[in-house]
Coordinates of C-alpha atoms in Angstrom, one line a residue:
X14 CA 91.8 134.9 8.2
X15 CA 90.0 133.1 11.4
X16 CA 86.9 132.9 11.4
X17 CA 85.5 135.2 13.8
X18 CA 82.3 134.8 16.3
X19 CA 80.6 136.5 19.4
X20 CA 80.6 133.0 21.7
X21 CA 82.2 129.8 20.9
X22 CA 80.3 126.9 23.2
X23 CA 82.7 123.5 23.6
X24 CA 80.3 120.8 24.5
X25 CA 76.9 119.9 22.8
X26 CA 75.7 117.7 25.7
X27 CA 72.3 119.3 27.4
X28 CA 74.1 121.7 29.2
X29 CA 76.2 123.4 26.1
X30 CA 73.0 123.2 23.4
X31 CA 71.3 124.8 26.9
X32 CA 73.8 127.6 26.7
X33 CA 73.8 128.3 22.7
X34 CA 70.0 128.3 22.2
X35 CA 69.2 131.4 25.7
X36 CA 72.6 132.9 24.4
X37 CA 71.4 133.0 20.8
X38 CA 67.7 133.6 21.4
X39 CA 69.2 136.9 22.8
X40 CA 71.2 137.8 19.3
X41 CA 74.5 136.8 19.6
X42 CA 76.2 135.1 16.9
X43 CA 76.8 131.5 18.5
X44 CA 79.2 128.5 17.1
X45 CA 78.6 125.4 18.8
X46 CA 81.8 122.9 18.9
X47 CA 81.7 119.0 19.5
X48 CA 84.1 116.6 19.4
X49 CA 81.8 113.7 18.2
X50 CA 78.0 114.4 18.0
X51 CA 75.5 115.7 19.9
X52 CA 74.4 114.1 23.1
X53 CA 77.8 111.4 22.6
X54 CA 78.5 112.2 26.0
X55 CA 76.8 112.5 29.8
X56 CA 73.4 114.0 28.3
X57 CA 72.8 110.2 26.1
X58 CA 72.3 107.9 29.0
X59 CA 71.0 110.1 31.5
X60 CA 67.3 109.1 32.9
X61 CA 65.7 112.2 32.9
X62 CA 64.1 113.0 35.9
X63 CA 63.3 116.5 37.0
X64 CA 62.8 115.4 40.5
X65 CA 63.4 117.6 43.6
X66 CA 63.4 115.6 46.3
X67 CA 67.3 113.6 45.2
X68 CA 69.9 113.5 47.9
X69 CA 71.6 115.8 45.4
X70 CA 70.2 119.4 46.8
X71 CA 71.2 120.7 49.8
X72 CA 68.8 123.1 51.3
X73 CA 69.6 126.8 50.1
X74 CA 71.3 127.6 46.9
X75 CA 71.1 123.9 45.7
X76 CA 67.8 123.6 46.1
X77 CA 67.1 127.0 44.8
X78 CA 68.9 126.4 41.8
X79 CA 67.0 123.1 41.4
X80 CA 63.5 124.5 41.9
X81 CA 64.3 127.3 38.8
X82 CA 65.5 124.6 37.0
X83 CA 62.1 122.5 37.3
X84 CA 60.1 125.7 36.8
X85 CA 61.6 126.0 33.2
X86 CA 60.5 123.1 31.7
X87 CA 56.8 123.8 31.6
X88 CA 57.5 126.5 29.4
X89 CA 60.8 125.5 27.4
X90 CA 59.3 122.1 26.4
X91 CA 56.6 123.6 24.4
X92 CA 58.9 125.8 22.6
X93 CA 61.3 123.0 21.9
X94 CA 58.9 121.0 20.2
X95 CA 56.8 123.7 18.5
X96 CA 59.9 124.8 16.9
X97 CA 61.3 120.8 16.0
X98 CA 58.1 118.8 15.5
X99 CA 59.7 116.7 18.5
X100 CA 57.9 114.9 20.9
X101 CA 60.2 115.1 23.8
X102 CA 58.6 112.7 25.7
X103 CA 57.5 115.0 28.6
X104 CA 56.2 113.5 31.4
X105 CA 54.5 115.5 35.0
X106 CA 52.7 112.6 37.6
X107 CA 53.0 112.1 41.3
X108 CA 56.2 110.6 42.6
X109 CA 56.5 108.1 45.6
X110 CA 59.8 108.6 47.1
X111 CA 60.1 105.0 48.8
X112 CA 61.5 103.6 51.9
X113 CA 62.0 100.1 52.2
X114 CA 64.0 99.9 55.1
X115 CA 65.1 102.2 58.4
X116 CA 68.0 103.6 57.1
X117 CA 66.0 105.0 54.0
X118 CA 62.9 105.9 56.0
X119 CA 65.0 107.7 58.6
X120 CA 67.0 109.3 55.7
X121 CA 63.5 110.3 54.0
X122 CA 62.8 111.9 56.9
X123 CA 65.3 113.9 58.1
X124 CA 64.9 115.9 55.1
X125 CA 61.7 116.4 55.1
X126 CA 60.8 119.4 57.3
X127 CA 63.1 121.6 54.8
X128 CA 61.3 120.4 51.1
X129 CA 57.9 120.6 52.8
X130 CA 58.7 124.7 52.5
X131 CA 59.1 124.1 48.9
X132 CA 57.4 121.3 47.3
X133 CA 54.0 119.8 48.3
X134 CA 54.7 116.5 49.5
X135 CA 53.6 114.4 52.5
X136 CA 55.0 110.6 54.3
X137 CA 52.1 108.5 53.7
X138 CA 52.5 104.7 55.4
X139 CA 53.2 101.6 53.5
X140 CA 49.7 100.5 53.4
X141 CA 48.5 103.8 51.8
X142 CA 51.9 103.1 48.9
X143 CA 49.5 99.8 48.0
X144 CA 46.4 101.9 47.5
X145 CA 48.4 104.3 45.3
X146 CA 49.9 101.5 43.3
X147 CA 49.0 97.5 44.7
X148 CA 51.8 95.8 42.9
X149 CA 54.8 97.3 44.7
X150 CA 56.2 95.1 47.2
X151 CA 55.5 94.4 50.7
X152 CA 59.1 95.4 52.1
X153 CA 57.8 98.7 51.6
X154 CA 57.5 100.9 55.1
X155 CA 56.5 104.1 53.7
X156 CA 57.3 107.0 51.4
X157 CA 57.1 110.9 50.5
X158 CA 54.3 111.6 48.3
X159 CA 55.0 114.2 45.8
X160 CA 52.0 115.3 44.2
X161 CA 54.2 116.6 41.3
X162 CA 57.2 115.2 39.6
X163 CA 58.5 115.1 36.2
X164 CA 60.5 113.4 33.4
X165 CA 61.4 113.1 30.0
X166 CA 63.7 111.7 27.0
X167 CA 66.8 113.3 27.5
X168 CA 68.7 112.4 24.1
X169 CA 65.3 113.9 22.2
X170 CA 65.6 117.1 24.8
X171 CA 69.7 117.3 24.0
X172 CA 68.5 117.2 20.1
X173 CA 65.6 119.4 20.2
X174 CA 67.9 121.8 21.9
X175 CA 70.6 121.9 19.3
X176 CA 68.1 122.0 16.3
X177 CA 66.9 124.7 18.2
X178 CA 69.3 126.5 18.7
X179 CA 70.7 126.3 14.6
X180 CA 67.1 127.4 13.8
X181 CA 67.7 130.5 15.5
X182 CA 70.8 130.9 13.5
X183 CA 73.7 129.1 16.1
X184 CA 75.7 127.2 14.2
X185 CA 77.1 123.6 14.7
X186 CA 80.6 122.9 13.7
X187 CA 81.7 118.9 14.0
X188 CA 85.3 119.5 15.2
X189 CA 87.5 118.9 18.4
X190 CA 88.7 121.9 19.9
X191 CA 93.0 121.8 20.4
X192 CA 93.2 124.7 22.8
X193 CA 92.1 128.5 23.3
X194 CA 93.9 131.7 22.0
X195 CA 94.8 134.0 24.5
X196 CA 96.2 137.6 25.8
X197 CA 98.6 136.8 28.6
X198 CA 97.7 138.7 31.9
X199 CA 100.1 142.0 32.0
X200 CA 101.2 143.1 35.7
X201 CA 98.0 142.6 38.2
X202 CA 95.7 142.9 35.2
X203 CA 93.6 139.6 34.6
X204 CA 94.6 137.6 31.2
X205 CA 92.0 137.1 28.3
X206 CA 90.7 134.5 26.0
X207 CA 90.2 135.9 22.7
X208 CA 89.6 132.4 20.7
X209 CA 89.9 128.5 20.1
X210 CA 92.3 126.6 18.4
X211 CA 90.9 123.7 16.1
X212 CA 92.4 121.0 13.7
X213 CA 91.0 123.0 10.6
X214 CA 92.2 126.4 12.2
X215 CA 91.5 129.5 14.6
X216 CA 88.7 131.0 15.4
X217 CA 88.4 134.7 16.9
X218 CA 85.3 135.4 19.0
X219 CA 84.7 137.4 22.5
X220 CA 83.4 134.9 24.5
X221 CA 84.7 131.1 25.0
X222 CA 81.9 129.1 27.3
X223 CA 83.2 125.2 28.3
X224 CA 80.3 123.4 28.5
X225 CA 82.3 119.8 27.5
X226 CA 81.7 118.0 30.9
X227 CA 84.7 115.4 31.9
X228 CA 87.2 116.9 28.8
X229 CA 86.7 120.6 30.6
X230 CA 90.0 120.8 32.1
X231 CA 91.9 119.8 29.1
X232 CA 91.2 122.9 28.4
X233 CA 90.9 125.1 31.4
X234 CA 94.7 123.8 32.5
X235 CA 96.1 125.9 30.0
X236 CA 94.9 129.2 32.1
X237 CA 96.2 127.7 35.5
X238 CA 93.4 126.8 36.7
X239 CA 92.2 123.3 36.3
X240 CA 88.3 122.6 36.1
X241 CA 87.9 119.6 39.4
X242 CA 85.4 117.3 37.9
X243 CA 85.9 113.8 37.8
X244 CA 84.1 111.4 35.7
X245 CA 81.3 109.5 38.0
X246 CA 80.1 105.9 36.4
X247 CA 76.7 105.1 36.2
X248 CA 74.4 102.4 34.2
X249 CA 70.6 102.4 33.7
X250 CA 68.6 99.5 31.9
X251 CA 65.2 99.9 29.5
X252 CA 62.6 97.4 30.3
X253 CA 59.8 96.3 28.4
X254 CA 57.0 95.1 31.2
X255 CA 53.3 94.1 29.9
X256 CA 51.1 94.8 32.7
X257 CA 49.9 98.4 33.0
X258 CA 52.4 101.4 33.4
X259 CA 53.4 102.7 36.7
X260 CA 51.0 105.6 37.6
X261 CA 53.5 107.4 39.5
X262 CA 57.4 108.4 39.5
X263 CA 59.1 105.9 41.8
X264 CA 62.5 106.4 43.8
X265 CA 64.1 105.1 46.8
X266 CA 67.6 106.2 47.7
X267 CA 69.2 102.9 47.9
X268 CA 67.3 101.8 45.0
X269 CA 67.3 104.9 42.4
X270 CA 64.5 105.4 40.2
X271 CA 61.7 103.1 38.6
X272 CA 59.8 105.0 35.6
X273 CA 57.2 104.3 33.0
X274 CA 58.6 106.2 29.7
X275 CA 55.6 107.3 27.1
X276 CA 57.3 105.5 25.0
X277 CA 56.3 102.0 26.6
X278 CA 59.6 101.2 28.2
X279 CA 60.2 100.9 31.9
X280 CA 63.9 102.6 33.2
X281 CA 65.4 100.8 35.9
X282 CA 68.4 102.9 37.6
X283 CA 71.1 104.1 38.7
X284 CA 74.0 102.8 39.9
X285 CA 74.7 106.1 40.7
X286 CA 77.8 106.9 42.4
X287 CA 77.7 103.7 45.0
X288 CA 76.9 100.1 44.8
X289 CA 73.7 98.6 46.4
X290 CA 75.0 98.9 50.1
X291 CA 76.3 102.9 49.7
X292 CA 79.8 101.6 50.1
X293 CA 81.9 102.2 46.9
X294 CA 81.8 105.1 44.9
X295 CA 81.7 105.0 41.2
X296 CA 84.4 107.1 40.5
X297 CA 87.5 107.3 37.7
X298 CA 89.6 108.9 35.8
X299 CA 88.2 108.6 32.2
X300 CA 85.2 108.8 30.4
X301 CA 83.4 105.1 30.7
X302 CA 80.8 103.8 28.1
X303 CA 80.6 100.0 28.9
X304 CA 77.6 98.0 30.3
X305 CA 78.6 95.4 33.0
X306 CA 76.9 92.5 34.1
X307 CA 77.5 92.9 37.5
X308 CA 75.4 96.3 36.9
X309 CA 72.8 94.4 35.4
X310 CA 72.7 92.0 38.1
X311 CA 72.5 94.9 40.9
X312 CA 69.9 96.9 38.9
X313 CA 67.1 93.9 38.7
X314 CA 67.6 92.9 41.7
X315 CA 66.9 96.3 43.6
X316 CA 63.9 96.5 40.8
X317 CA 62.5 93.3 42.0
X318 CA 62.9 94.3 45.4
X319 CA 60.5 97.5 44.7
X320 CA 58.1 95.8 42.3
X321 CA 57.9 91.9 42.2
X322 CA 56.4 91.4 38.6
X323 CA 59.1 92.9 37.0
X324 CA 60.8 89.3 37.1
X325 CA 59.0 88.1 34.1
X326 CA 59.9 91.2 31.9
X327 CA 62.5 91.7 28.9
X328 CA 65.7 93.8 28.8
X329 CA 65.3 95.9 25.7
X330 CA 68.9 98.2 26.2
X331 CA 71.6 98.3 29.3
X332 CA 73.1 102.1 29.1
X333 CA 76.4 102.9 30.9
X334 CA 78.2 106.3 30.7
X335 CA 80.2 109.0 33.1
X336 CA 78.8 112.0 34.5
X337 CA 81.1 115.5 35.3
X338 CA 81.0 115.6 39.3
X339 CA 82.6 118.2 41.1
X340 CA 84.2 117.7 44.8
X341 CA 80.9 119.6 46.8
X342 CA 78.3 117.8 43.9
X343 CA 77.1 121.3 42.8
X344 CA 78.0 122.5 39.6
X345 CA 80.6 124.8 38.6
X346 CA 78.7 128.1 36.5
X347 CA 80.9 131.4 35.7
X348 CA 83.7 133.2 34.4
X349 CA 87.3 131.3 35.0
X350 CA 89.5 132.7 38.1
X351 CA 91.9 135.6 36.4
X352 CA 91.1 135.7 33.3
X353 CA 88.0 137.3 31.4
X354 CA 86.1 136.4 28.2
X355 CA 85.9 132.6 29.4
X356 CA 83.2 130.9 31.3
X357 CA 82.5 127.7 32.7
X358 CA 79.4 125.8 32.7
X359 CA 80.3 121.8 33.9
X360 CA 80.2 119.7 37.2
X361 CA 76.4 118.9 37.1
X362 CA 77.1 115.6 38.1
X363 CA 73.9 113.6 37.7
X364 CA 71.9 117.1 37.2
X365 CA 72.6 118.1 33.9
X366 CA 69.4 117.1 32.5
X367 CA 67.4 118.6 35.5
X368 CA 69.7 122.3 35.4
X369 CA 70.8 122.1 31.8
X370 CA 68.9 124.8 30.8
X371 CA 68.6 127.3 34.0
X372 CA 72.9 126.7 33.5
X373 CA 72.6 128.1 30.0
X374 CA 70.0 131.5 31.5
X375 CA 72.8 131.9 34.0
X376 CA 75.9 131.9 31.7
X377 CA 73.6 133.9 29.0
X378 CA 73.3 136.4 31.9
X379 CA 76.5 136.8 32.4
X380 CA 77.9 137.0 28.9
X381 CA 75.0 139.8 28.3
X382 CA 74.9 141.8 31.8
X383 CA 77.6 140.6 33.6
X384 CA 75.9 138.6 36.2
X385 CA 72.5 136.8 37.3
X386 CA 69.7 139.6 35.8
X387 CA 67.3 137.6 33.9
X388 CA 64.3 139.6 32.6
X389 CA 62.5 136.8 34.4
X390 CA 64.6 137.4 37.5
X391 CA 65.5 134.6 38.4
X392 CA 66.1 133.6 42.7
X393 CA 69.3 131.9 42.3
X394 CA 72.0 133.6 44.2
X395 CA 74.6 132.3 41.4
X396 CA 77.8 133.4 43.6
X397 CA 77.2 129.6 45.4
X398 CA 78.1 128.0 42.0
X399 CA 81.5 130.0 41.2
X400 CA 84.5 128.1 39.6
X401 CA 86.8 130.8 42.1
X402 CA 85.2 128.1 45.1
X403 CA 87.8 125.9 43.9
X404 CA 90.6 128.3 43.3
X405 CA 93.1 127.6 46.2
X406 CA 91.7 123.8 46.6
X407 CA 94.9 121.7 45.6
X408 CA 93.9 118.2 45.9
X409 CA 90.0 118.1 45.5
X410 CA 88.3 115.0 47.5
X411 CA 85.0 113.4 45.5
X412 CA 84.2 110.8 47.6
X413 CA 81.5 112.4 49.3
X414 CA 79.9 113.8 46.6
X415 CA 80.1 110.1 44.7
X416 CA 78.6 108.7 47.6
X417 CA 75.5 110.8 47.9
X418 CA 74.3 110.8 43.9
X419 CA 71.2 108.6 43.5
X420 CA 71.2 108.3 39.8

């Protein structure tokens, strides 16, 4: 007899333990499937940061979406760790969003007049950046001042989520999902998705969510409609540096980010979805785990270029993985074109850490209501983040959404 469940989640990355702990905290029965372990995929490398002010959000929905996101973490973190005895790592200082050259300032810029609305942040010259922190380098023209900015561990935030989530009463299961179980549409009624197929067996529930990032449309082909993510390369390095830790949340846009962890270590990255010079995205076809030195090389030297003294510091880890990115670089959130009982919840792109867990409010509002009616009401007009956008796209183009990720 299959085992039977109210939602099946594929995927324990940020974004699929996101998804099991709001859909279980509101008293559904809730298996969570993984292939390998939790975190093995996007959610292990990732840096972190909850910034705004990334060429990833576009004014509107995006940014909407983005600044929900942010506003959960004040309150989620607590409970995470209450609940685990985790220290997650949680970080919330002023950011300096740098410009070392035109381009970037001009970039910096152009933006600005729509975030002022939302975040409170102002361009301050290059010779106020030295006041704020003396050791960055002299290249420096300018930058946004953000007076608040945030970051944290985002392996101890996928964990934390998960043990969460089983404390509540979800329940893990170890195993590599084949395939779904489903009722084939009858006339101009839609189809349905009654299950999942696994190696040990099937297993019966009302809900399937695909949370799995990059291996989504392994499993979303079989309905006809096949999820358009594409895996997006990037590498980070861990630093340790003895002087004093930064006392603000550096980023540039050519340069990615510069952070001082709590836990001593300085992060250095991204290679994000183009090299130095913005002229090659970092795109392929399969999920990529391996360091290379020519990342290496590329990531100290922009770090040296924002901050000197790092040339005297040690290289404690070099991380490299692929991120799900989707062919307009927001993500993909809602029930699959045609067919009911099955939702998607992928193509965060470098994001997942940031909307991980507004993704999983969203998908537990529409496996419980229907649609985006959070007690907390949340202002994300979710019809902007629809996997139907995609429906009659044939041949999706991700070169401009490579291009523009930072991290």
């Amino acid at each position: 007899m299959a085992e039977t469940v109210d939602v099946a989640v594929v995927g324990a990355g940020v974004v699929g333990c996101s998804v099991a702990y709001y859909l279980v905290s509101r008293g559904l029965s809730v298996h969570l499937y993984e292939r390998e372990a939790i975190g093995s995929g996007s959610s292990a490398h990732a840096t972190g940061s909850l910034s705004l002010l990334g060429a990833e959000f576009d004014p509107g929905p995006s940014f909407q979406l983005a600044l929900a996101g942010y506003r959960e973490f004040p309150t989620l973190v607590p409970e995470l760790e209450e609940a685990t005895g985790m220290n997650l790592l949680y970080q919330r200082r002023p950011s300096l969003r740098l410009a070392l050259d035109e381009e970037e300032e001009a970039f910096i810029k152009s933006v600005m007049p729509w975030q002022q609305e939302h975040v409170a942040m102002e361009w301050i010259d290059g010779d106020t950046v030295k006041q704020i922190e003396p050791r960055l380098s002299e290249q420096i023209r300018g930058a946004v001042y953000e007076e608040e900015s945030a970051q944290l561990d985002s392996y101890r935030l996928n964990l934390a989520l998960a043990q969460a989530a089983e404390k509540k009463g979800a329940e893990l299961q170890l195993r590599k999902v084949n395939g779904l179980t489903v009722q084939q549409p009858s006339n101009k009624l839609s189809g349905r998705v009654v299950g999942l197929r696994t190696g040990d067996g099937e297993i019966s529930c009302h809900t399937v969510v695909l949370a799995s990032g990059i291996w989504s449309p392994q499993l979303s082909s079989q309905l006809g409609f096949r999820v358009p993510v594409r895996p997006l390369k990037g590498e980070r390095l861990l630093l340790r540096y003895e002087g004093e830790p930064l006392s603000v949340l550096i980023s540039s846009p050519k340069r990615g980010h510069m952070i001082s962890r709590l836990d001593g270590l300085l992060s250095v990255g991204s290679t994000g979805g183009r090299d130095y010079d913005h002229q090659e995205a970092h795109l392929d076809t399969q999920y990529d785990q391996q360091p290379t030195e020519g990342a290496k090389l590329e990531l100290l030297g922009r770090a040296l270029d924002v901050f000197p003294e790092l040339a005297g510091a040690e290289l404690v880890q070099q991380l490299a993985g692929s991120r799900p990115l989707s062919p307009d670089g927001k993500p993909i959130i809602g029930p699959v074109p045609g067919w009911e009982g099955i939702f998607l919840a992928t193509g965060h792109g470098t994001k997942g850490i940031h909307l991980g867990p507004i993704t999983g409010q969203i998908i537990a509002d529409y496996v419980t209501h229907g649609g985006c009616q959070s007690p907390r009401e949340l202002p994300v007009p979710t019809n902007d983040f629809l996997p139907s956008r995609f429906q009659d796209v044939e041949s999706p183009d991700f070169t401009a959404s490579g291009l523009r990720t930072e991290e």
